[in-house]
Coordinates of C-alpha atoms in Angstrom, one line a residue:
X204 CA -140.4 35.7 27.2
X205 CA -143.0 33.4 25.7
X206 CA -140.2 30.9 24.8
X207 CA -138.8 30.8 28.3
X208 CA -141.9 31.1 30.4
X209 CA -142.6 27.4 30.8
X210 CA -139.0 26.7 31.5
X211 CA -138.8 29.5 34.1
X212 CA -141.9 28.1 35.9
X213 CA -140.3 24.6 36.1
X214 CA -137.1 26.1 37.5
X215 CA -138.9 28.2 40.0
X216 CA -141.0 25.4 41.2
X217 CA -138.0 23.2 41.7
X218 CA -135.7 25.8 43.3
X219 CA -138.1 28.3 45.0
X220 CA -136.1 31.0 43.3
X221 CA -132.8 30.2 45.1
X222 CA -130.3 31.5 42.5
X223 CA -127.5 29.1 43.5
X224 CA -129.9 26.1 43.1
X225 CA -131.1 27.6 39.8
X226 CA -127.5 27.6 38.4
X227 CA -126.8 24.1 39.6
X228 CA -130.1 22.8 38.1
X229 CA -129.2 24.5 34.7
X230 CA -125.8 22.8 34.9
X231 CA -127.4 19.4 35.5
X232 CA -129.8 20.0 32.6
X233 CA -126.8 20.9 30.3
X234 CA -124.9 17.7 31.4
X235 CA -128.0 15.6 30.7
X236 CA -128.5 17.1 27.2
X237 CA -131.8 18.7 28.2
X238 CA -130.4 22.1 27.3
X239 CA -128.1 22.9 24.4
X240 CA -127.0 25.9 22.3
X241 CA -128.0 25.8 18.6
X242 CA -125.5 27.7 16.6
X243 CA -127.7 27.7 13.6
X244 CA -130.5 29.6 15.5
X245 CA -127.9 31.3 17.8
X246 CA -130.0 30.5 20.9
X247 CA -130.6 27.9 23.6
X248 CA -133.1 25.2 22.8
X249 CA -134.9 22.6 24.9
X250 CA -137.9 20.3 24.9
X251 CA -140.2 21.3 27.7
X252 CA -141.6 17.8 27.9
X253 CA -138.2 16.3 28.3
X254 CA -137.3 18.9 30.9
X255 CA -140.5 18.0 32.9
X256 CA -139.7 14.2 32.7
X257 CA -136.0 14.1 33.1
X258 CA -135.0 17.1 35.2
X259 CA -133.4 15.9 38.5
X260 CA -136.0 15.7 41.3
X261 CA -133.5 16.3 44.1
X262 CA -135.1 18.1 47.1
X263 CA -132.1 20.3 47.8
X264 CA -128.9 21.5 46.2
X265 CA -126.7 19.0 48.1
X266 CA -128.6 16.1 46.6
X267 CA -128.5 17.7 43.2
X268 CA -124.7 18.3 43.2
X269 CA -124.2 14.8 44.8
X270 CA -126.0 13.3 41.8
X271 CA -123.9 15.2 39.4
X272 CA -120.7 14.2 41.2
X273 CA -121.7 10.5 41.2
X274 CA -121.8 10.7 37.4
X275 CA -118.4 12.3 37.2
X276 CA -115.7 9.8 38.2
X277 CA -112.8 12.3 38.1
X278 CA -114.6 15.0 40.1
X279 CA -115.9 12.3 42.4
X280 CA -112.3 11.3 43.2
X281 CA -110.9 14.8 43.5
X282 CA -113.5 17.0 45.2
X283 CA -114.0 14.9 48.4
X284 CA -110.3 15.1 49.0
X285 CA -110.4 18.8 48.6
X286 CA -113.5 19.1 50.7
X287 CA -111.7 17.4 53.6
X288 CA -109.2 20.2 53.6
X289 CA -111.8 23.0 53.8
X290 CA -113.7 25.5 51.8
X291 CA -110.4 26.7 50.4
X292 CA -107.5 24.5 49.3
X293 CA -104.2 24.6 47.5
X294 CA -103.4 22.7 44.3
X295 CA -100.1 21.4 45.7
X296 CA -101.8 20.2 48.8
X297 CA -104.4 18.4 46.7
X298 CA -101.6 16.8 44.7
X299 CA -100.0 15.5 47.9
X300 CA -103.3 13.9 48.9
X301 CA -103.8 12.3 45.4
X302 CA -100.3 10.9 45.5
X303 CA -100.8 9.6 49.0
X304 CA -104.0 7.8 48.0
X305 CA -103.0 6.7 44.5
X306 CA -102.7 3.0 45.5
X307 CA -106.4 2.9 46.0
X308 CA -107.2 5.1 43.0
X309 CA -108.8 3.4 40.1
X310 CA -109.0 6.5 37.9
X311 CA -105.3 7.1 37.5
X312 CA -103.1 4.8 35.4
X313 CA -99.5 5.6 35.6
X314 CA -98.9 4.4 32.0
X315 CA -101.3 6.9 30.5
X316 CA -101.4 10.0 32.7
X317 CA -99.2 11.5 35.4
X318 CA -100.7 12.5 38.7
X319 CA -99.8 16.2 38.1
X320 CA -101.7 16.1 34.8
X321 CA -104.6 14.3 36.4
X322 CA -104.9 16.9 39.1
X323 CA -104.6 19.9 36.8
X324 CA -106.9 18.5 34.2
X325 CA -109.7 17.8 36.7
X326 CA -109.2 21.1 38.6
X327 CA -109.9 22.7 35.3
X328 CA -112.9 20.4 34.7
X329 CA -114.3 21.1 38.1
X330 CA -113.9 24.8 37.6
X331 CA -115.6 24.6 34.2
X332 CA -118.5 22.7 35.8
X333 CA -119.0 25.4 38.4
X334 CA -117.9 23.4 41.5
X335 CA -114.8 25.5 42.3
X336 CA -113.2 28.8 41.4
X337 CA -109.6 29.9 41.3
X338 CA -108.3 32.4 43.9
X339 CA -106.4 35.1 42.1
X340 CA -103.6 33.9 39.8
X341 CA -101.9 31.5 42.2
X342 CA -102.5 27.8 43.0
X343 CA -105.4 28.5 45.5
X344 CA -108.9 27.3 44.9
X345 CA -112.2 27.6 46.7
X346 CA -115.6 25.9 46.5
X347 CA -118.1 28.1 44.8
X348 CA -120.5 27.5 47.7
X349 CA -120.4 25.6 51.0
X350 CA -123.2 23.4 49.8
X351 CA -120.9 22.0 47.1
X352 CA -118.3 21.2 49.7
X353 CA -121.0 19.5 51.7
X354 CA -122.2 17.6 48.6
X355 CA -118.6 16.5 47.8
X356 CA -118.4 14.8 51.2
X357 CA -122.0 13.4 51.0
X358 CA -121.0 11.3 48.0
X359 CA -119.7 8.7 50.5
X360 CA -121.7 6.9 53.2
X361 CA -120.8 8.0 56.8
X362 CA -118.4 5.1 57.5
X363 CA -116.6 5.5 54.2
X364 CA -116.4 9.2 54.8
X365 CA -114.8 8.7 58.2
X366 CA -112.2 6.5 56.6
X367 CA -111.5 9.1 53.9
X368 CA -111.1 11.8 56.5
X369 CA -108.7 9.7 58.5
X370 CA -106.7 8.9 55.4
X371 CA -106.4 12.6 54.5
X372 CA -105.5 13.5 58.0
X373 CA -102.8 10.9 58.2
X374 CA -101.3 11.9 54.9
X375 CA -101.1 15.5 56.0
X376 CA -99.7 14.6 59.4
X377 CA -96.9 12.5 57.9
X378 CA -96.1 14.4 54.7
X379 CA -96.3 18.1 55.5
X380 CA -93.3 20.1 56.5
X381 CA -93.4 21.5 60.0
X382 CA -94.5 25.0 59.1
X383 CA -97.5 23.8 57.1
X384 CA -98.3 21.1 59.7
X385 CA -98.5 23.8 62.4
X386 CA -100.7 25.9 60.1
X387 CA -103.2 23.0 59.5
X388 CA -102.9 21.2 62.8
X389 CA -106.5 21.9 64.0
X390 CA -107.9 20.7 60.7
X391 CA -105.7 17.6 60.8
X392 CA -106.8 16.7 64.3
X393 CA -110.4 17.1 63.3
X394 CA -109.9 14.8 60.4
X395 CA -108.2 12.1 62.5
X396 CA -110.5 12.3 65.5
X397 CA -113.5 10.1 64.3
X398 CA -111.3 7.6 62.5
X399 CA -109.1 7.0 65.6
X400 CA -112.1 6.8 67.9
X401 CA -113.6 4.0 65.9
X402 CA -110.4 1.9 65.7
X403 CA -107.8 0.5 68.1
X404 CA -104.9 2.8 68.0
X405 CA -101.4 1.4 67.4
X406 CA -98.4 2.8 69.1
X407 CA -97.4 4.7 66.0
X408 CA -100.8 6.4 65.8
X409 CA -100.6 7.3 69.5
X410 CA -97.2 9.0 69.0
X411 CA -98.5 10.9 66.0
X412 CA -101.6 12.0 67.8
X413 CA -99.6 12.9 70.9
X414 CA -97.3 15.2 69.0
X415 CA -100.2 16.8 67.1
X416 CA -102.0 17.6 70.3
X417 CA -98.9 19.2 71.8
X418 CA -98.5 21.2 68.6
X419 CA -102.1 22.3 68.7
X420 CA -102.0 23.1 72.4
X421 CA -98.9 25.3 71.9
X422 CA -100.5 27.1 69.0
X423 CA -103.7 27.7 70.9
X424 CA -101.8 29.1 73.9
X425 CA -99.9 31.5 71.6
X426 CA -103.4 32.7 70.4
X427 CA -104.6 33.1 74.0
X428 CA -107.2 30.3 73.3
X429 CA -106.6 28.8 76.7
X430 CA -109.5 26.4 77.0
X431 CA -108.8 24.7 73.7
X432 CA -105.2 24.6 74.6
X433 CA -106.0 23.0 77.9
X434 CA -108.1 20.4 76.0
X435 CA -105.3 19.6 73.6
X436 CA -102.7 19.2 76.3
X437 CA -105.0 17.0 78.3
X438 CA -105.6 14.8 75.3
X439 CA -101.8 14.6 74.9
X440 CA -101.2 13.6 78.5
X441 CA -103.7 10.8 78.2
X442 CA -101.7 9.4 75.3
X443 CA -98.4 9.3 77.2
X444 CA -97.0 5.8 77.9
X445 CA -96.7 4.6 81.5
X446 CA -93.0 5.1 81.5
X447 CA -93.1 8.5 79.9
X448 CA -91.0 10.2 82.6
X449 CA -88.1 7.9 81.8
X450 CA -88.6 7.1 78.2
X451 CA -89.2 10.7 77.0
X452 CA -88.3 13.0 80.0
X453 CA -88.1 16.4 78.2
X454 CA -91.3 16.0 76.3
X455 CA -93.2 14.8 79.4
X456 CA -91.8 17.6 81.5
X457 CA -92.7 20.3 78.9
X458 CA -96.2 18.8 78.4
X459 CA -97.0 18.8 82.1
X460 CA -95.6 22.3 82.5
X461 CA -97.7 23.6 79.6
X462 CA -100.7 21.9 81.0
X463 CA -100.2 23.6 84.4
X464 CA -100.0 27.0 82.6
X465 CA -103.1 26.3 80.6
X466 CA -105.1 25.3 83.7
X467 CA -103.9 28.4 85.5
X468 CA -105.0 30.5 82.5
X469 CA -108.6 29.2 82.8
X470 CA -108.5 29.7 86.6
X471 CA -108.8 26.0 87.3
X472 CA -106.6 26.2 90.4
X473 CA -107.4 22.8 91.9
X474 CA -106.1 21.2 88.7
X475 CA -103.0 23.4 88.9
X476 CA -102.4 22.0 92.4
X477 CA -102.8 18.4 91.3
X478 CA -100.5 18.8 88.3
X479 CA -97.9 20.6 90.3
X480 CA -97.9 17.9 92.9
X481 CA -97.4 15.3 90.2
X482 CA -94.3 17.1 88.8
X483 CA -92.9 17.9 92.3
X484 CA -93.2 14.3 93.5
X485 CA -91.8 12.7 90.4
X486 CA -88.4 11.3 91.5
X487 CA -86.7 11.7 88.1
X488 CA -87.5 15.4 87.8
X489 CA -84.5 17.6 88.6
X490 CA -84.9 20.5 91.0
X491 CA -84.1 23.1 88.4
X492 CA -86.8 21.6 86.1
X493 CA -89.4 22.2 88.7
X494 CA -89.1 26.0 88.6
X495 CA -91.6 26.5 85.8
X496 CA -94.4 24.8 87.6
X497 CA -93.4 26.3 90.9
X498 CA -93.8 29.8 89.5
X499 CA -97.3 28.9 88.3
X500 CA -98.2 27.3 91.6
X501 CA -97.1 30.5 93.5
X502 CA -99.1 32.6 91.2
X503 CA -102.2 30.4 91.7
X504 CA -101.8 30.5 95.5

């Protein structure tokens, strides 16, 4: 106890007894060489003066982990990508993101290391450093704590982080098979949102966002989340081109019909009337294709 008392006092003063913060501070001390295991003495040794002078002075665990990540080039590349996905992520999904962003990656050289090896090596490194943990025996991982996920994103300034999130969202939107795309559609839209709001959207981006909002709206409707579904369908309608009824008749008809049903589900009957009138008065809409909205209008009345 006499040997550790001074160190314990320093740790407590810096962490206020938060056990997660204590662990991260000890990891930082180990990485800085302030704490090491002496095999001759078979115990941990440190210089209390060095600990006082060189222990990180971060005010919270996010700043502390951020400092650690800034000094770890590989983790600095990998963990922000994982953090964009969420608190849990899959190795294969992370591999897809690394492959998609490899052109801007300065830590991977194709002549010396494969992307698969890079990802596996650094997942193991991040696990060893206490950032992430494996879920069972599969390819799933999770952040040890939500503050580590927060710190991984805080490595970048706000504008750069928005760009990273947009890049991740676009890779997922264009590379995932349909079943995985549907499972992650809410996350993907969240990643794309800020990046698209800050830039002028090209036609290709509008089409991508239109289809994602339709997918999200249908998924929300199937979960009886009617208000979010209504918001997704509305966002999709705003992205339709002016000639939508002639250029993509079936998609436009299905979208308006779904929007009518969503507005009815949240009891917004004036909006139901307006949307139904739009479909009923559209010259290109066949009489048989008006039945779906007619049934909703009758129910609303």
